[in-house]
Coordinates of C-alpha atoms and ligand atoms in Angstrom, one line a residue:
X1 CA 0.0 0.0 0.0
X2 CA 1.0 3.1 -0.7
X3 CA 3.0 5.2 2.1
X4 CA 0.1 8.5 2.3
X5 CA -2.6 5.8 2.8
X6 CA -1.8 4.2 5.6
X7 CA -1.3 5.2 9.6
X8 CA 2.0 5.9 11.3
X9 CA 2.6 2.6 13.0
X10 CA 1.1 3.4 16.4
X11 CA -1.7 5.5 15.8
X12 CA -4.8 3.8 14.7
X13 CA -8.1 5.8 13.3
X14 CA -11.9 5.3 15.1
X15 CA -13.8 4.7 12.1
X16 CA -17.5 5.9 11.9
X17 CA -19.4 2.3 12.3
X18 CA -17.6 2.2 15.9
X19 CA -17.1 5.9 17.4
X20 CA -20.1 5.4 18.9
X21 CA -18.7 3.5 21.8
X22 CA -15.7 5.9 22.5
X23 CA -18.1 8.6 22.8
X24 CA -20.5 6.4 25.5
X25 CA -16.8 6.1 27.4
X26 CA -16.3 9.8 27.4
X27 CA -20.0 10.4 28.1
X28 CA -19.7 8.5 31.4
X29 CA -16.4 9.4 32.3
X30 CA -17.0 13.5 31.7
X31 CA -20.6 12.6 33.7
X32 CA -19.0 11.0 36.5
X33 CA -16.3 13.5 37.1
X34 CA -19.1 16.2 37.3
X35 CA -20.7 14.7 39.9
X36 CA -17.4 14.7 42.1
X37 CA -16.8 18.5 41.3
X38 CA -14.4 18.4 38.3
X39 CA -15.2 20.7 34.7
X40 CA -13.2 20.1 32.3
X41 CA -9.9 22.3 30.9
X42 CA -8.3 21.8 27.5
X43 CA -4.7 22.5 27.0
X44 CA -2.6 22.9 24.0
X45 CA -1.1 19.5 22.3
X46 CA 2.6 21.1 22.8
X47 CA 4.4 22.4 25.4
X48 CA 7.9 23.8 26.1
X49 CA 10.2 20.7 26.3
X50 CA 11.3 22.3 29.4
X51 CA 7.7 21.6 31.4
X52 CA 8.2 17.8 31.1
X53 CA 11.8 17.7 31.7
X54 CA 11.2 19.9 35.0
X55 CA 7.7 17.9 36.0
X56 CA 8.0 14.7 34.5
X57 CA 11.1 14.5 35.8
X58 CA 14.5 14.1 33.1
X59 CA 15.4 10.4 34.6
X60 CA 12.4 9.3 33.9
X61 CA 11.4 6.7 30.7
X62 CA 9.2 9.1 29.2
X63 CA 11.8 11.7 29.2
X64 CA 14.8 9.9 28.0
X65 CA 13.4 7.6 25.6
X66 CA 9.5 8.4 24.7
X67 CA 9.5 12.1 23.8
X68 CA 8.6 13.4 20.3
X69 CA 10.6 16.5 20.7
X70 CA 11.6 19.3 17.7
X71 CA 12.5 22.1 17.4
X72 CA 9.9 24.8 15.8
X73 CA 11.0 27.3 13.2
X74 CA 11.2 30.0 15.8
X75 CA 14.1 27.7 17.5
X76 CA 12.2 26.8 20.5
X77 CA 12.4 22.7 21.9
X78 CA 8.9 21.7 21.2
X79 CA 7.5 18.8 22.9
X80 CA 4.3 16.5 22.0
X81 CA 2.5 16.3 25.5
X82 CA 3.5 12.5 26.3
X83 CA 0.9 13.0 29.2
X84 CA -1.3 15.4 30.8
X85 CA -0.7 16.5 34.6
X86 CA 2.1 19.0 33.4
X87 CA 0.0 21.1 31.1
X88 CA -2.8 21.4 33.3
X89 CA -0.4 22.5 36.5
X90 CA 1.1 24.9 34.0
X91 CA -2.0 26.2 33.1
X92 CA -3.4 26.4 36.8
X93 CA -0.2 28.3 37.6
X94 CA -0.4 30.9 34.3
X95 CA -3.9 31.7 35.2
X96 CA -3.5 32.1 38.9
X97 CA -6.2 29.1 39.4
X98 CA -4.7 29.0 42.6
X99 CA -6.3 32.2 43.8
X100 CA -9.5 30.7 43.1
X101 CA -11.4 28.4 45.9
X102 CA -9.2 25.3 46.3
X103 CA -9.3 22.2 45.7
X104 CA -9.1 23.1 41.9
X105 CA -10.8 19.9 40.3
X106 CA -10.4 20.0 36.6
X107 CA -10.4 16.7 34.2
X108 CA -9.5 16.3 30.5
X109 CA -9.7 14.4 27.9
X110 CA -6.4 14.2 25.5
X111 CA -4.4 12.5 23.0
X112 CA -1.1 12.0 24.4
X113 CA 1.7 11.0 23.1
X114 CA 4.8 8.6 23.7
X115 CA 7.7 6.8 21.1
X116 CA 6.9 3.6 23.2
X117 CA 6.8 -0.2 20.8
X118 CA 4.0 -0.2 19.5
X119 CA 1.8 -3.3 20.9
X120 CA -1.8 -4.4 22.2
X121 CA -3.0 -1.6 24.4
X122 CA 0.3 0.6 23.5
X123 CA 0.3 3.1 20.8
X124 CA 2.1 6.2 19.9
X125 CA -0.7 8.1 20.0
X126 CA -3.4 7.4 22.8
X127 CA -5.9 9.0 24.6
X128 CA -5.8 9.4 28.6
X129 CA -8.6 10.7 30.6
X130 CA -7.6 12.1 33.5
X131 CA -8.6 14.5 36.6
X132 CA -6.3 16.4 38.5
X133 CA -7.2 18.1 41.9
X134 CA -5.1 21.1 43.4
X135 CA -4.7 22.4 47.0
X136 CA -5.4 19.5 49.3
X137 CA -3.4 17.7 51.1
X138 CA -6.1 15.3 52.8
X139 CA -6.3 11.3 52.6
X140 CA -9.6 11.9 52.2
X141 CA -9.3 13.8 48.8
X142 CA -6.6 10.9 47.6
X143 CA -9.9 8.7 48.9
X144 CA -12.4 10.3 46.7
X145 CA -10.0 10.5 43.3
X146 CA -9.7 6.7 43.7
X147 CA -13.7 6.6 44.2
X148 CA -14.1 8.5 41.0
X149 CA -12.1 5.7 39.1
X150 CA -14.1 3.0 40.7
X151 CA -17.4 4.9 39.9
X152 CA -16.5 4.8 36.2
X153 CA -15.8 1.2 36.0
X154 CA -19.0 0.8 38.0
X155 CA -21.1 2.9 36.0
X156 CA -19.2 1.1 32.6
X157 CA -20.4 -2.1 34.4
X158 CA -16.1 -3.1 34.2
X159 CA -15.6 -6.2 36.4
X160 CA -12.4 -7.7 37.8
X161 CA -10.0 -4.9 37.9
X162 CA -7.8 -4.7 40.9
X163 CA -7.1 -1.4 42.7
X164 CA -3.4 -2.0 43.8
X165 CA -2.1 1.4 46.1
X166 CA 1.1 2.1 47.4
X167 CA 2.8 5.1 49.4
X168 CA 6.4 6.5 47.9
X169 CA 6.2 9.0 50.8
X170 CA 7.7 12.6 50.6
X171 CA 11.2 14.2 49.7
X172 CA 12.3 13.6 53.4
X173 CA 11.4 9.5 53.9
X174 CA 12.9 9.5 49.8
X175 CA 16.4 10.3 51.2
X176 CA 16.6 7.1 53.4
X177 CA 15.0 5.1 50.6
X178 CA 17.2 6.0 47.7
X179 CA 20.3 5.5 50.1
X180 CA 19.1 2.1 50.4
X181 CA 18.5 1.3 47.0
X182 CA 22.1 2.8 45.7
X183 CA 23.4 0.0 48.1
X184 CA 21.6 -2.4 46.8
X185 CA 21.8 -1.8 42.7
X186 CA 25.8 -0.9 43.5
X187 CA 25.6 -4.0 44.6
X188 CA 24.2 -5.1 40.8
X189 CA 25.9 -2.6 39.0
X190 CA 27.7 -5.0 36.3
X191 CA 24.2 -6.5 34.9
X192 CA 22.2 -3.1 34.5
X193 CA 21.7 -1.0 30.8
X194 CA 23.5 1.8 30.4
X195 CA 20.4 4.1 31.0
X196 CA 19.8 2.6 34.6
X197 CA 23.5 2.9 35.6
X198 CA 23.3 6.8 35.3
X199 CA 19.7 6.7 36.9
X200 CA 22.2 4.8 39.7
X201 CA 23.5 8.3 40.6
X202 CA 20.9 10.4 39.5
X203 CA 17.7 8.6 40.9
X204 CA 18.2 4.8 41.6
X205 CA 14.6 4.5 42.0
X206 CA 13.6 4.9 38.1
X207 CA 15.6 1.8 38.0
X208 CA 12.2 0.1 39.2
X209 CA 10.5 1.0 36.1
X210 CA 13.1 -0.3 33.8
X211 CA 11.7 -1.7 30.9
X212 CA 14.7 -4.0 30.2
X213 CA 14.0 -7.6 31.6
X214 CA 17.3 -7.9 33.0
X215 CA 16.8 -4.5 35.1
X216 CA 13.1 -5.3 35.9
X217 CA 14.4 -8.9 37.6
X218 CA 17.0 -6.8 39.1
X219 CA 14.1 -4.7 40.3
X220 CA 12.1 -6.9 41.4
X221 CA 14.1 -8.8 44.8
X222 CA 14.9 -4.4 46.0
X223 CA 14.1 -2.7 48.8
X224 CA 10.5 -1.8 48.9
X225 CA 9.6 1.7 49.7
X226 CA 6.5 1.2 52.5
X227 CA 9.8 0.1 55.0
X228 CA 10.9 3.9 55.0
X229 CA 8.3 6.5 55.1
X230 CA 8.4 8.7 58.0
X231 CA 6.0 8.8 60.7
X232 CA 3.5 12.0 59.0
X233 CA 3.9 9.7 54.9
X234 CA 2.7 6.7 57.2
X235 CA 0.4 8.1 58.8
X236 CA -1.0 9.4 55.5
X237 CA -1.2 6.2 53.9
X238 CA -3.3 4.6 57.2
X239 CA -5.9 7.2 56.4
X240 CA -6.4 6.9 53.1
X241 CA -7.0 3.2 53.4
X242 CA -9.6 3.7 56.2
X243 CA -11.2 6.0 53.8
X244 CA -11.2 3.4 51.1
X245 CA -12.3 0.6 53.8
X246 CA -15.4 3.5 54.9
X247 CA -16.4 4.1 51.2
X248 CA -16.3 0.2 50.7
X249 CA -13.7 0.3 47.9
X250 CA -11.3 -2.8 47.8
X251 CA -7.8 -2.9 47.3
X252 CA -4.3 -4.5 47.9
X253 CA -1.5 -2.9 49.2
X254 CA 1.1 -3.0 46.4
X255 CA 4.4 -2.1 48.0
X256 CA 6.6 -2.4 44.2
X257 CA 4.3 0.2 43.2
X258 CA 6.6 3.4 42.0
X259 CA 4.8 4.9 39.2
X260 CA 7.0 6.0 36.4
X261 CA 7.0 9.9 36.5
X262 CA 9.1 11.4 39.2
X263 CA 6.0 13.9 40.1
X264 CA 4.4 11.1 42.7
X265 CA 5.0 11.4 46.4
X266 CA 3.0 9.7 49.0
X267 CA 0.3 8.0 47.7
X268 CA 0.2 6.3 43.9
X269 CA -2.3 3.8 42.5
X270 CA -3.3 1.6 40.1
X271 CA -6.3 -0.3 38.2
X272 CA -5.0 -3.4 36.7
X273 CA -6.6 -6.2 34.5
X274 CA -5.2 -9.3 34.0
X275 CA -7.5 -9.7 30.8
X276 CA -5.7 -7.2 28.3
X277 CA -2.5 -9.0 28.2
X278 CA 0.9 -7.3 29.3
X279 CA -0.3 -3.6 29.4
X280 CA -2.9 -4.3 31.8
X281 CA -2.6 -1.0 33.9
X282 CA -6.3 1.1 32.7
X283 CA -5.5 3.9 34.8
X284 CA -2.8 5.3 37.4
X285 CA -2.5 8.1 39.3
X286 CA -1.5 9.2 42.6
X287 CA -0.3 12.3 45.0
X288 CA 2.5 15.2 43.5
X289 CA 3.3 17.3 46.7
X290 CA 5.7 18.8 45.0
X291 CA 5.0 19.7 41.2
X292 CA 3.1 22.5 41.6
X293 CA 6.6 24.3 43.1
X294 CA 9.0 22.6 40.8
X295 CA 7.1 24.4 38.4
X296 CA 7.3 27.6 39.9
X297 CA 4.2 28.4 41.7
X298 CA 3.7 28.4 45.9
X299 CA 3.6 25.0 47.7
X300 CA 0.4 23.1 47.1
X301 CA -0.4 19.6 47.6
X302 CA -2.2 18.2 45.1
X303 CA -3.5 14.6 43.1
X304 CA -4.9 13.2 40.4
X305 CA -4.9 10.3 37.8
X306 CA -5.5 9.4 34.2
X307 CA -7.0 6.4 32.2
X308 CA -5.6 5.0 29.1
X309 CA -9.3 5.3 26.9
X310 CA -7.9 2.7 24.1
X311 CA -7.0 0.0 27.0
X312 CA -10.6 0.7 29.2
X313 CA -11.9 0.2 25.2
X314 CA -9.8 -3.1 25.3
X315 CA -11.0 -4.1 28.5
X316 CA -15.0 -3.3 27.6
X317 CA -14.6 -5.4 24.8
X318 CA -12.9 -8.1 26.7
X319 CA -15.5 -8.5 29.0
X320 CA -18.6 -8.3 26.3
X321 CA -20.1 -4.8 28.0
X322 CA -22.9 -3.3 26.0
X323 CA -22.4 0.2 24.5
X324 CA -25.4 1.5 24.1
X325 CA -26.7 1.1 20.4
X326 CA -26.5 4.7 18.3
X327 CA -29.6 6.4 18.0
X328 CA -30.9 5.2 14.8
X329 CA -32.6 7.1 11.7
X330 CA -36.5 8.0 12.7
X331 CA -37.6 8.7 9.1
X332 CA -35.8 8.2 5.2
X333 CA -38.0 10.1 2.8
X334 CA -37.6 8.5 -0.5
X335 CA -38.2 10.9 -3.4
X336 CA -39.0 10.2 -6.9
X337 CA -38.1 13.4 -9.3
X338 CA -36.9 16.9 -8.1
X339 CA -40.0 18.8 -7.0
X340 CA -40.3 15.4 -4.5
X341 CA -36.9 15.8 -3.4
X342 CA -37.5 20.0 -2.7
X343 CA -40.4 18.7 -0.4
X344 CA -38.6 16.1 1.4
X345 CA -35.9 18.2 2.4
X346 CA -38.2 20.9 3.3
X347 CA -39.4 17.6 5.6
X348 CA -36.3 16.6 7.0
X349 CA -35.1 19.9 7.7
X350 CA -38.3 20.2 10.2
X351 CA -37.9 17.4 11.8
X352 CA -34.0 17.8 12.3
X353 CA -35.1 21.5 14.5
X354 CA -37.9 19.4 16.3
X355 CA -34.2 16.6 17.4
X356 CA -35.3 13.9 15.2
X357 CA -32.6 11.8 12.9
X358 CA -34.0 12.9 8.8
X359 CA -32.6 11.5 5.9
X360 CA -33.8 12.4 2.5
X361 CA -31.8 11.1 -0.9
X362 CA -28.9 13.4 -1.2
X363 CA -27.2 10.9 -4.4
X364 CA -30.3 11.0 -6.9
X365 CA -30.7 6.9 -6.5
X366 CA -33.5 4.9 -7.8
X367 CA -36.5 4.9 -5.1
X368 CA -35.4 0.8 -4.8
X369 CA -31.8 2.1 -4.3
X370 CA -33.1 4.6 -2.2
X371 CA -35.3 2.1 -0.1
X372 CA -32.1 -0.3 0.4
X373 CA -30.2 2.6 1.4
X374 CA -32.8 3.3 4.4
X375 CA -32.9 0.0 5.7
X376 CA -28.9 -0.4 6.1
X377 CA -29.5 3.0 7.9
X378 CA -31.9 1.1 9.9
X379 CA -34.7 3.2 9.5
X380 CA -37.8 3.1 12.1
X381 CA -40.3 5.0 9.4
X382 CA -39.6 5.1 5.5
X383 CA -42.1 7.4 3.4
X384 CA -42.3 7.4 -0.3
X385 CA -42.3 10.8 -2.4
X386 CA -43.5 11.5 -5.7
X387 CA -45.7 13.5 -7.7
X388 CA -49.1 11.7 -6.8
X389 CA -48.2 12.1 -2.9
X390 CA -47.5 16.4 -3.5
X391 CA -50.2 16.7 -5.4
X392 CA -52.9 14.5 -3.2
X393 CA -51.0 16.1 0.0
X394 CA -50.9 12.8 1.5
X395 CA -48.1 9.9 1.3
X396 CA -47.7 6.7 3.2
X397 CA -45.6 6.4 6.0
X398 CA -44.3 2.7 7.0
X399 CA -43.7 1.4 10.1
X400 CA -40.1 -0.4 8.9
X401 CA -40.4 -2.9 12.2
X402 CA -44.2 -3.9 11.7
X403 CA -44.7 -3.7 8.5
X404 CA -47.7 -1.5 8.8
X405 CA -48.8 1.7 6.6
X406 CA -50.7 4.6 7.2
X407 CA -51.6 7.6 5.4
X408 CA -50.5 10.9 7.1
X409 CA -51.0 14.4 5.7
X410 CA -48.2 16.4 4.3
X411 CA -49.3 19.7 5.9
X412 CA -49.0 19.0 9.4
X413 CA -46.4 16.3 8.9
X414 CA -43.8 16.9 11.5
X415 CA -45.9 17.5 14.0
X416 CA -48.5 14.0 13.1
X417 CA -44.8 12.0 12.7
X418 CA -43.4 13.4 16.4
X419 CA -46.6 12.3 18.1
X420 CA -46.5 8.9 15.4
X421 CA -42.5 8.2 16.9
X422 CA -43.4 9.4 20.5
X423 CA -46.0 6.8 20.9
X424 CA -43.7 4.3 19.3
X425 CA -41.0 5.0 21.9
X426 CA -43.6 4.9 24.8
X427 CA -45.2 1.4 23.4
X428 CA -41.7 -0.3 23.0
X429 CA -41.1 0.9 27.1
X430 CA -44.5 -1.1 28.2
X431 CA -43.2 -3.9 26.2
X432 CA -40.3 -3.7 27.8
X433 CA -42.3 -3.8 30.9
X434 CA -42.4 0.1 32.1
X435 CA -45.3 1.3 32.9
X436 CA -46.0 5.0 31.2
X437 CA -48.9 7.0 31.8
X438 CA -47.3 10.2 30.2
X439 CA -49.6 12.2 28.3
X440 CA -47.3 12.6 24.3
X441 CA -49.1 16.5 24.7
X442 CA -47.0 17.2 27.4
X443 CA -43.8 15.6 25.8
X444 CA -44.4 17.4 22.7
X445 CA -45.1 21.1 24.8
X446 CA -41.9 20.0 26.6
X447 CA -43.9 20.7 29.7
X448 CA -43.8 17.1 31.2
X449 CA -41.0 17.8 34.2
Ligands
HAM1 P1 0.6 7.0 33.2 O1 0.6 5.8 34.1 O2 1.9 7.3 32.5 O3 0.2 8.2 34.1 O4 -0.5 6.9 32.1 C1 -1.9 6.7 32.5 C2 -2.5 5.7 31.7 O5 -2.4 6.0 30.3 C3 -1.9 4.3 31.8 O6 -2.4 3.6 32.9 C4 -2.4 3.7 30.5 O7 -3.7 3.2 30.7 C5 -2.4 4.8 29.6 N1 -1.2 4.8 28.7 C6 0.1 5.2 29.0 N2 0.9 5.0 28.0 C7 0.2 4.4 27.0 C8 0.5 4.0 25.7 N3 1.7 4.1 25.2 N4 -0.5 3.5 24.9 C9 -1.8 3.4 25.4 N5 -2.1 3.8 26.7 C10 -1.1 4.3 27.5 C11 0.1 9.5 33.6 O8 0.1 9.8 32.5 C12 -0.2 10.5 34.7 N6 -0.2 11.9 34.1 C13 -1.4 10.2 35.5 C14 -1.7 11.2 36.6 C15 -2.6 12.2 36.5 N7 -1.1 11.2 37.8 C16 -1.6 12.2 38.4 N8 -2.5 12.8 37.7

């Protein structure tokens, strides 16, 4: 195939016939937030190299290895956002957010992306959604962003996915750790990459989230970060799980948990699958004490997480989950001739400003072509134009599920085919066992609540 019609590898398009179940996902997840506080904020796709380097941290994976970095033609280091905490603490700290009444909730929905290998549930390009809260430092706010994940794999009806949490503690508790772990990796120094040797001196504990296996078995027998948090990072972590235990959430204590941006302190999380194959982590998050400063701006505590949308898909899919099925056409006017065609999009165009789906022929097809067309759109009415119909100011309108036909004027159309669909609607909820005594003249004067 030829090069300008096919996808970078690691990018992959949402064709038409299945967007519908993205936009359910972003539906409930955008819902959900709102309910906990959050609106949304959109930030640019770029950002000063600098922002990641600074808040991601430069020993980091993403850093070193994942960035698509340039340079622009005004000589500036450009970088692709490879995630989305950084831009939204940028933008909280440009626009003095912080002056505003804290916690600042805010959530977003972005592409993001990383030079990772390409494989199931890892692209190039994905899409994260993610909420970030600013200016707490309570357990109980780490407590509520982990009841905000659980909510949307509730609400998504998601089973089997296992909260794992972990502490990393603060700067102070780190210092202890990280001497512990130079001893230890010194120790292993002839069998690590090259990358993890300078992370040795720089920040032993990215070593943890090596990618290499060698490293990662390395990893794996270390010293685990829950045996040296201080007193207050302890403390911390007991809370938070007696919030989780009151809100009835379940989870494991995880203690190889590191996350692997440096932002984290104290508390980090994450949802993992086992169904999805290796990249089973949907969503991670945790607490970044410090980002807010590193950035610039005044001390602030502050949380958040993101989900990976393309592995939550994965994981939906996986488990069979229903998405609920696209709204489907209400009416395809088939036309015969022009003067047919003026009338049915005269038609269409009224019923589109009273909310309902219109089609009329837009290709100049046969009526037969026209009709096939209308039932792969999966039509709930079809109605058959032509010059007999305009002239007798009356057509047939078919009932594409039953069968049935009935004559309806062309006058008062839209309003005689709203109250037609309406009671449709309402008869396919009693067979579905509701009961519904609403009166269609209130639902058509929008007075009924
Ligand atoms: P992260 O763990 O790097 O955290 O990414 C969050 C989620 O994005 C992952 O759990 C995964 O579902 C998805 N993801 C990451 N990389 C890929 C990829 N290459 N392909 C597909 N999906 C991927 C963050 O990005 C943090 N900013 C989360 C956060 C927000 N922490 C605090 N606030």
């Amino acid at each position: 195939m030829a090069l300008v019609t096919k996808s970078i590898k690691g990018t992959q398009d949402t064709l038409p016939s299945e967007s519908y179940k993205i936009q359910f996902v972003e539906q409930t997840v955008l819902e959900t937030a709102k309910n906990y506080g959050y609106k949304e904020i959109r930030v640019p796709v770029f950002e000063h190299t600098e922002l990641f380097q600074r808040g991601v941290g430069d020993t980091t994976d993403v850093v070193q290895k994942e960035m698509y970095t340039f340079e622009d033609k005004g000589g500036r280091s450009i970088t692709l956002r490879p995630e989305g905490t950084a831009g939204v603490v940028r933008s909280y700290l440009e626009h003095g957010l912080f002056n505003e009444p804290q916690p600042m909730k805010m959530c977003y929905l972005i592409s993001c992306y990383r030079y990772e290998k390409p494989q199931a549930g890892r692209l190039r390009e994905f899409h994260q959604f993610g909420c970030e809260c600013l200016g707490t430092a309570s357990p109980a706010a780490d407590a509520e962003v982990i009841s905000l994940v659980n909510d949307i794999f509730l609400f998504l009806g998601v089973k089997d996915i296992e909260l794992q949490i972990n502490s990393i503690g603060c700067p102070e508790c780190r210092k202890n750790y990280h001497k512990a772990l130079h001893e230890y990796f010194e120790s292993k120094k002839a069998d690590l990459c090259g990358t993890c040797l300078d992370r040795l001196e720089r920040n032993p504990m990215r070593i943890l989230d090596c990618k290499s296996p060698v490293c990662s078995a390395i990893a794996a027998e270390a010293p685990k970060v829950t045996d040296y948090l201080c007193d207050e990072c302890a403390e911390h972590f007991g809370k938070v799980q007696e919030y989780l235990k009151a809100m009835e959430i379940p989870f494991t204590v995880n203690p190889s948990i590191v996350r692997g941006l440096d932002y984290y302190t104290k508390t980090v999380f994450e949802f993992v699958s086992t169904q999805i194959g290796a990249q089973g982590t949907v969503c991670g998050g945790g607490r970044y004490d410090g980002l807010v400063e590193e950035v610039g701006g005044p001390k602030t505590p502050a949380l958040g997480f993101a989900m990976g949308m393309e592995r939550l898909l994965l994981l939906m899919e996986a488990q069979n989950l229903p998405f609920p099925e696209e709204a489907k056409c209400d009416l395809y006017i088939a036309s015969m001739g022009e003067k047919a065609t003026l009338r049915a999009a005269r038609i269409a165009t009224d019923l589109r400003g009273e909310g309902l789906h219109a089609q009329f022929d837009v290709v100049g097809r046969s009526v037969k072509a026209q009709m096939k067309f209308a039932n792969k759109l999966g039509a709930a009415f079809t109605m058959v134009l032509g010059d007999s119909e305009l002239e007798n100011g009356k057509a047939k309108l078919k009932n594409m599920a039953t069968g049935e036909e009935r004559e309806i004027q062309l006058d008062s159309f839209a309003d005689d085919f709203m109250r037609i669909s309406i009671n449709e609607s309402l008869k396919g909820l009693e067979d579905l066992g509701y009961e519904s005594n609403i009166d269609i003249d209130s639902i058509m004067s929008g007075n009924l609540f």
